[in-house]
CSV table of C-alpha atoms and ligand atoms in Angstrom, one decimal:
chain,number,residue,atom,x,y,z
D,650,MET,CA,-57.0,-123.5,71.4
D,651,VAL,CA,-60.0,-123.0,73.6
D,652,ARG,CA,-60.3,-121.4,77.0
D,653,LEU,CA,-62.1,-123.1,79.9
D,654,THR,CA,-62.2,-123.1,83.7
D,655,ILE,CA,-61.7,-126.2,85.8
D,656,ASP,CA,-62.1,-125.7,89.6
D,657,GLU,CA,-61.8,-122.0,89.1
D,658,ARG,CA,-58.4,-122.3,87.3
D,659,GLU,CA,-58.4,-120.6,83.9
D,660,LEU,CA,-56.8,-122.9,81.4
D,661,GLN,CA,-56.2,-123.2,77.7
D,662,ALA,CA,-56.5,-126.5,75.8
D,663,GLU,CA,-56.3,-128.0,72.4
D,664,GLU,CA,-59.6,-128.2,70.6
D,665,GLY,CA,-60.8,-131.9,70.7
D,666,ALA,CA,-59.1,-132.7,74.0
D,667,THR,CA,-61.3,-134.2,76.7
D,668,ILE,CA,-61.9,-132.5,80.0
D,669,PHE,CA,-60.2,-135.5,81.7
D,670,SER,CA,-57.0,-135.2,79.7
D,671,VAL,CA,-56.9,-131.4,80.2
D,672,ALA,CA,-57.4,-131.9,84.0
D,673,ARG,CA,-54.7,-134.6,84.1
D,674,ASP,CA,-52.2,-132.4,82.2
D,675,ASN,CA,-52.8,-129.6,84.7
D,676,ASN,CA,-52.5,-131.9,87.7
D,677,ILE,CA,-56.2,-131.7,88.6
D,678,TYR,CA,-57.2,-135.1,90.0
D,679,ILE,CA,-60.3,-136.8,88.7
D,680,PRO,CA,-60.8,-140.4,89.8
D,681,ALA,CA,-61.0,-142.9,86.9
D,682,LEU,CA,-60.8,-146.6,86.4
D,683,CYS,CA,-61.5,-147.2,82.7
D,684,SER,CA,-59.3,-144.6,81.2
D,685,ASN,CA,-55.9,-145.3,79.7
D,686,GLU,CA,-54.0,-143.2,77.1
D,687,ALA,CA,-53.2,-146.2,75.1
D,688,VAL,CA,-56.8,-146.8,74.0
D,689,ALA,CA,-59.9,-144.7,73.0
D,690,PRO,CA,-62.1,-143.6,75.8
D,691,TYR,CA,-65.1,-145.7,76.5
D,692,GLY,CA,-67.0,-144.2,79.5
D,693,ALA,CA,-67.6,-147.5,81.4
D,694,CYS,CA,-66.8,-146.7,85.0
D,695,ARG,CA,-68.5,-143.2,85.3
D,696,LEU,CA,-66.1,-142.4,88.2
D,697,CYS,CA,-64.7,-139.5,86.2
D,698,LEU,CA,-68.0,-137.5,86.3
D,699,VAL,CA,-67.7,-133.7,86.5
D,700,GLU,CA,-70.2,-131.0,86.5
D,701,ILE,CA,-70.2,-128.6,83.5
D,702,SER,CA,-71.9,-125.3,82.9
D,703,SER,CA,-72.3,-124.3,79.3
D,704,ASN,CA,-74.7,-121.7,77.9
D,705,GLY,CA,-76.4,-121.3,81.3
D,706,ARG,CA,-77.0,-125.1,81.7
D,707,ARG,CA,-75.4,-127.4,84.2
D,708,LYS,CA,-75.1,-131.1,83.9
D,709,LEU,CA,-73.0,-134.1,84.8
D,710,VAL,CA,-70.8,-135.6,82.1
D,711,ALA,CA,-68.1,-138.3,81.9
D,712,SER,CA,-65.0,-136.2,81.7
D,713,CYS,CA,-63.1,-138.9,79.7
D,714,LEU,CA,-65.6,-138.6,76.9
D,715,TYR,CA,-66.5,-134.9,76.9
D,716,PRO,CA,-64.5,-132.6,74.7
D,717,VAL,CA,-63.5,-129.1,75.9
D,718,GLU,CA,-65.2,-126.1,74.4
D,719,GLU,CA,-64.8,-122.4,74.6
D,720,GLY,CA,-66.0,-120.9,77.9
D,721,LEU,CA,-66.8,-124.2,79.5
D,722,VAL,CA,-66.9,-124.1,83.3
D,723,VAL,CA,-66.0,-127.4,85.0
D,724,LYS,CA,-66.3,-128.4,88.6
D,725,THR,CA,-64.7,-131.7,89.6
D,726,ASN,CA,-65.8,-131.8,93.3
D,727,SER,CA,-69.2,-130.2,93.8
D,728,GLU,CA,-71.5,-131.8,96.3
D,729,ARG,CA,-73.6,-133.3,93.4
D,730,ILE,CA,-70.5,-134.9,91.9
D,731,VAL,CA,-69.3,-136.2,95.2
D,732,ASN,CA,-72.7,-137.8,96.0
D,733,ASN,CA,-72.8,-139.4,92.5
D,734,ARG,CA,-69.3,-140.6,92.7
D,735,ARG,CA,-69.9,-142.2,96.1
D,736,MET,CA,-72.9,-144.0,94.8
D,737,ILE,CA,-70.8,-145.4,91.8
D,738,MET,CA,-68.0,-146.4,94.2
D,739,GLU,CA,-70.4,-148.2,96.4
D,740,LEU,CA,-71.8,-150.1,93.4
D,741,LEU,CA,-68.2,-151.1,92.4
D,742,LEU,CA,-67.4,-152.1,96.0
D,743,ALA,CA,-70.5,-154.3,96.1
D,744,ARG,CA,-69.5,-155.9,92.8
D,745,CYS,CA,-65.9,-156.5,93.8
D,746,PRO,CA,-65.8,-156.4,97.6
D,747,ASN,CA,-62.5,-158.3,97.9
D,748,ASN,CA,-60.5,-156.4,95.2
D,749,LYS,CA,-57.7,-154.4,96.8
D,750,THR,CA,-57.7,-151.6,94.1
D,751,ILE,CA,-61.4,-151.1,94.6
D,752,GLN,CA,-61.1,-151.1,98.4
D,753,ASP,CA,-58.3,-148.6,98.3
D,754,LEU,CA,-60.1,-146.2,95.9
D,755,ALA,CA,-63.3,-146.6,98.0
D,756,ARG,CA,-61.4,-145.6,101.1
D,757,GLN,CA,-59.9,-142.7,99.3
D,758,LEU,CA,-63.4,-141.5,98.4
D,759,GLY,CA,-64.6,-141.9,102.0
D,760,ILE,CA,-66.5,-145.1,101.5
D,761,GLY,CA,-66.0,-147.7,104.2
D,762,GLU,CA,-68.8,-150.1,103.3
D,763,THR,CA,-71.5,-150.5,100.7
D,764,SER,CA,-75.2,-150.6,101.2
D,765,PHE,CA,-75.7,-152.7,98.0
D,766,LYS,CA,-75.8,-156.5,97.9
D,767,LEU,CA,-72.4,-158.0,97.9
D,768,GLU,CA,-71.2,-160.1,94.9
D,769,ASP,CA,-67.9,-161.8,94.4
D,770,ASN,CA,-66.3,-160.4,91.2
D,771,GLN,CA,-62.8,-159.2,90.4
D,772,CYS,CA,-63.7,-157.6,87.0
D,773,ILE,CA,-65.4,-154.2,86.8
D,774,LEU,CA,-66.3,-154.6,83.1
D,775,CYS,CA,-64.2,-151.5,82.2
D,776,ALA,CA,-63.3,-153.2,78.8
D,777,LEU,CA,-59.7,-151.9,79.0
D,778,CYS,CA,-58.4,-155.4,78.2
D,779,VAL,CA,-60.8,-155.8,75.3
D,780,ARG,CA,-59.8,-152.4,73.9
D,781,ALA,CA,-56.1,-153.0,74.3
D,782,CYS,CA,-56.4,-156.4,72.5
D,783,GLN,CA,-58.3,-154.8,69.7
D,784,GLU,CA,-56.8,-151.3,69.3
D,785,VAL,CA,-53.1,-151.9,70.4
D,786,VAL,CA,-52.4,-155.5,69.6
D,787,ASP,CA,-54.9,-155.7,66.8
D,788,VAL,CA,-55.9,-159.2,67.6
D,789,ASN,CA,-59.5,-159.3,69.0
D,790,ALA,CA,-59.0,-162.4,71.2
D,791,ILE,CA,-61.4,-161.3,73.9
D,792,SER,CA,-64.6,-159.3,74.2
D,793,LEU,CA,-67.4,-158.4,76.5
D,794,VAL,CA,-70.2,-161.0,76.1
D,795,ASN,CA,-73.8,-161.3,77.4
D,796,ARG,CA,-76.0,-158.6,78.9
D,797,GLY,CA,-77.0,-157.4,82.3
D,798,ILE,CA,-75.8,-159.4,85.3
D,799,ASN,CA,-74.3,-162.0,83.0
D,800,ARG,CA,-72.0,-159.5,81.2
D,801,GLU,CA,-68.3,-160.6,81.4
D,802,VAL,CA,-65.0,-160.7,79.6
D,803,ALA,CA,-64.6,-163.9,77.6
D,804,ALA,CA,-63.0,-165.4,74.5
D,805,PRO,CA,-65.5,-166.2,71.6
D,806,PHE,CA,-67.8,-169.1,72.6
D,807,TYR,CA,-65.9,-169.4,75.9
D,808,GLU,CA,-63.3,-171.5,74.1
D,809,PRO,CA,-59.5,-170.9,74.4
D,810,SER,CA,-59.0,-168.3,71.6
D,811,ASP,CA,-56.9,-169.3,68.7
D,812,ALA,CA,-56.4,-165.6,68.0
D,813,CYS,CA,-54.8,-165.0,71.4
D,814,ILE,CA,-51.0,-164.6,71.1
D,815,GLY,CA,-50.3,-164.6,74.8
D,816,CYS,CA,-48.8,-161.2,74.9
D,817,GLY,CA,-50.3,-160.3,78.3
D,818,SER,CA,-51.4,-156.8,77.2
D,819,CYS,CA,-54.8,-157.4,78.8
D,820,ALA,CA,-53.2,-158.2,82.2
D,821,TYR,CA,-50.8,-155.2,82.0
D,822,ILE,CA,-53.7,-152.8,81.3
D,823,CYS,CA,-56.3,-154.2,83.7
D,824,PRO,CA,-56.7,-151.5,86.4
D,825,VAL,CA,-57.9,-154.0,89.1
D,826,ASP,CA,-55.6,-157.0,88.4
D,827,ALA,CA,-58.5,-159.2,87.4
D,828,ILE,CA,-56.2,-160.9,84.8
D,829,ASN,CA,-53.0,-162.6,85.8
D,830,PHE,CA,-50.1,-164.1,83.9
D,831,GLU,CA,-47.0,-165.9,85.0
D,832,ASP,CA,-44.1,-167.5,83.2
D,833,ILE,CA,-43.0,-170.8,84.7
D,834,GLY,CA,-40.3,-172.7,83.0
D,835,ASP,CA,-41.1,-172.9,79.3
D,836,THR,CA,-44.8,-171.9,79.7
D,837,ARG,CA,-46.8,-168.7,80.1
D,838,TYR,CA,-50.0,-169.1,82.0
D,839,ILE,CA,-52.7,-166.4,81.5
D,840,LYS,CA,-55.8,-166.4,83.7
D,841,TRP,CA,-58.8,-164.3,82.8
D,842,PRO,CA,-61.9,-164.0,85.0
D,843,THR,CA,-63.7,-166.8,83.1
D,844,SER,CA,-60.9,-168.8,81.4
D,845,SER,CA,-57.3,-169.6,81.2
D,846,MET,CA,-54.7,-170.5,78.6
D,847,GLU,CA,-51.1,-171.7,78.3
D,848,PHE,CA,-48.5,-170.6,75.8
D,849,LYS,CA,-45.1,-172.2,74.9
D,850,LEU,CA,-42.2,-169.8,75.5
D,851,LYS,CA,-39.4,-169.4,73.0
D,852,LYS,CA,-35.9,-170.5,74.2
D,853,CYS,CA,-33.0,-168.1,73.5
D,854,LYS,CA,-30.4,-169.7,71.3
D,855,THR,CA,-27.6,-168.1,73.2
D,856,CYS,CA,-28.4,-168.1,76.9
D,857,GLY,CA,-31.1,-170.7,76.9
D,858,ASN,CA,-33.7,-168.6,78.8
D,859,TYR,CA,-37.3,-168.8,77.9
D,860,TRP,CA,-38.3,-165.2,77.2
D,861,ALA,CA,-41.5,-164.6,75.2
D,862,PRO,CA,-44.5,-166.6,73.8
D,863,GLU,CA,-43.7,-168.3,70.5
D,864,LYS,CA,-47.1,-167.2,69.2
D,865,GLN,CA,-46.5,-163.6,70.0
D,866,LEU,CA,-43.1,-163.6,68.3
D,867,ASP,CA,-44.5,-165.4,65.2
D,868,TYR,CA,-47.2,-162.7,65.1
D,869,ILE,CA,-44.7,-159.9,65.2
D,870,ILE,CA,-42.5,-161.5,62.5
D,871,LYS,CA,-45.5,-161.9,60.2
D,872,LYS,CA,-47.0,-158.4,60.9
D,873,SER,CA,-43.6,-156.6,60.5
D,874,ASN,CA,-42.3,-158.8,57.7
D,875,LEU,CA,-39.1,-159.7,59.7
D,876,ALA,CA,-36.7,-162.5,59.0
D,877,PRO,CA,-37.9,-165.9,60.5
D,878,ASN,CA,-34.9,-166.0,62.8
D,879,ALA,CA,-35.4,-162.4,64.0
D,880,PHE,CA,-36.1,-163.5,67.5
D,881,ASP,CA,-33.8,-166.5,67.9
D,882,ASN,CA,-32.0,-164.6,70.6
D,883,CYS,CA,-33.6,-162.8,73.6
D,884,PRO,CA,-33.1,-159.0,73.9
D,885,ASP,CA,-30.2,-159.5,76.3
D,886,CYS,CA,-28.3,-161.7,73.9
D,887,ARG,CA,-28.9,-159.6,70.7
D,888,ASP,CA,-26.0,-157.6,69.2
E,1118,SF4,S1,-60.6,-158.0,83.2
E,1118,SF4,FE1,-59.8,-156.1,84.0
E,1118,SF4,S2,-59.4,-154.8,82.1
E,1118,SF4,FE2,-60.8,-156.5,81.5
E,1118,SF4,S3,-62.9,-155.6,81.7
E,1118,SF4,FE3,-62.4,-156.7,83.7
E,1118,SF4,S4,-61.5,-155.1,85.0
E,1118,SF4,FE4,-61.5,-154.3,82.9
E,1119,FES,S1,-62.8,-142.9,83.3
E,1119,FES,FE1,-64.5,-141.9,82.4
E,1119,FES,S2,-66.0,-143.3,82.5
E,1119,FES,FE2,-64.3,-144.4,83.4
């Protein structure tokens, strides 16, 4: 265990934990958009900046990446942090001015409008969808492509990805609802910022409801070595 101070609270934490996770576990709020416990930290949004003092030096770090250390002193709301966070929030608001989550968070941080040039994106390039696809589903159907202002989430070569199993994990994890999916009749429709795909849903042998993408079920059967008929029935109709 290491001892540290966050906002003048003396805390103990497991070695290797990040400042962000220790703050969260102790009900200390740090704004964040690209952090999710299901995937490894990535440090994309920079909203989680905190100020640390260690060995007489002070600096700003991304709390979701920075591991705690003995004697660390952390401030989550100094004037320097607030100013930096406001600037980051203004940039995000300029990138996605019509996104409700961004608007709400900006308001919460005291930002009414942005002084940067307005764009019209929904995606903040946090890569949570890409990381969930790679690390949780183990599929790699999407990635961040291109550089600079052309950076975006896309399937390889902008083609509907054969690898995608239609599980919708990317939509569930997206913090700003930039990915949507909907099941209508026997089809699941997934819409990413730059593309869309359709997936045939499996029909339950007992109740007749369409309940999950056939590709996703085939993937689970293969990966877990289940019997080919393991998903003939939906969860409600299984013994
Ligand atoms: S689509 Fe959503 S989860 Fe994916 S990078 Fe953009 S904002 Fe993040
Ligand atoms: S939550 Fe730390 S950089 Fe986004």
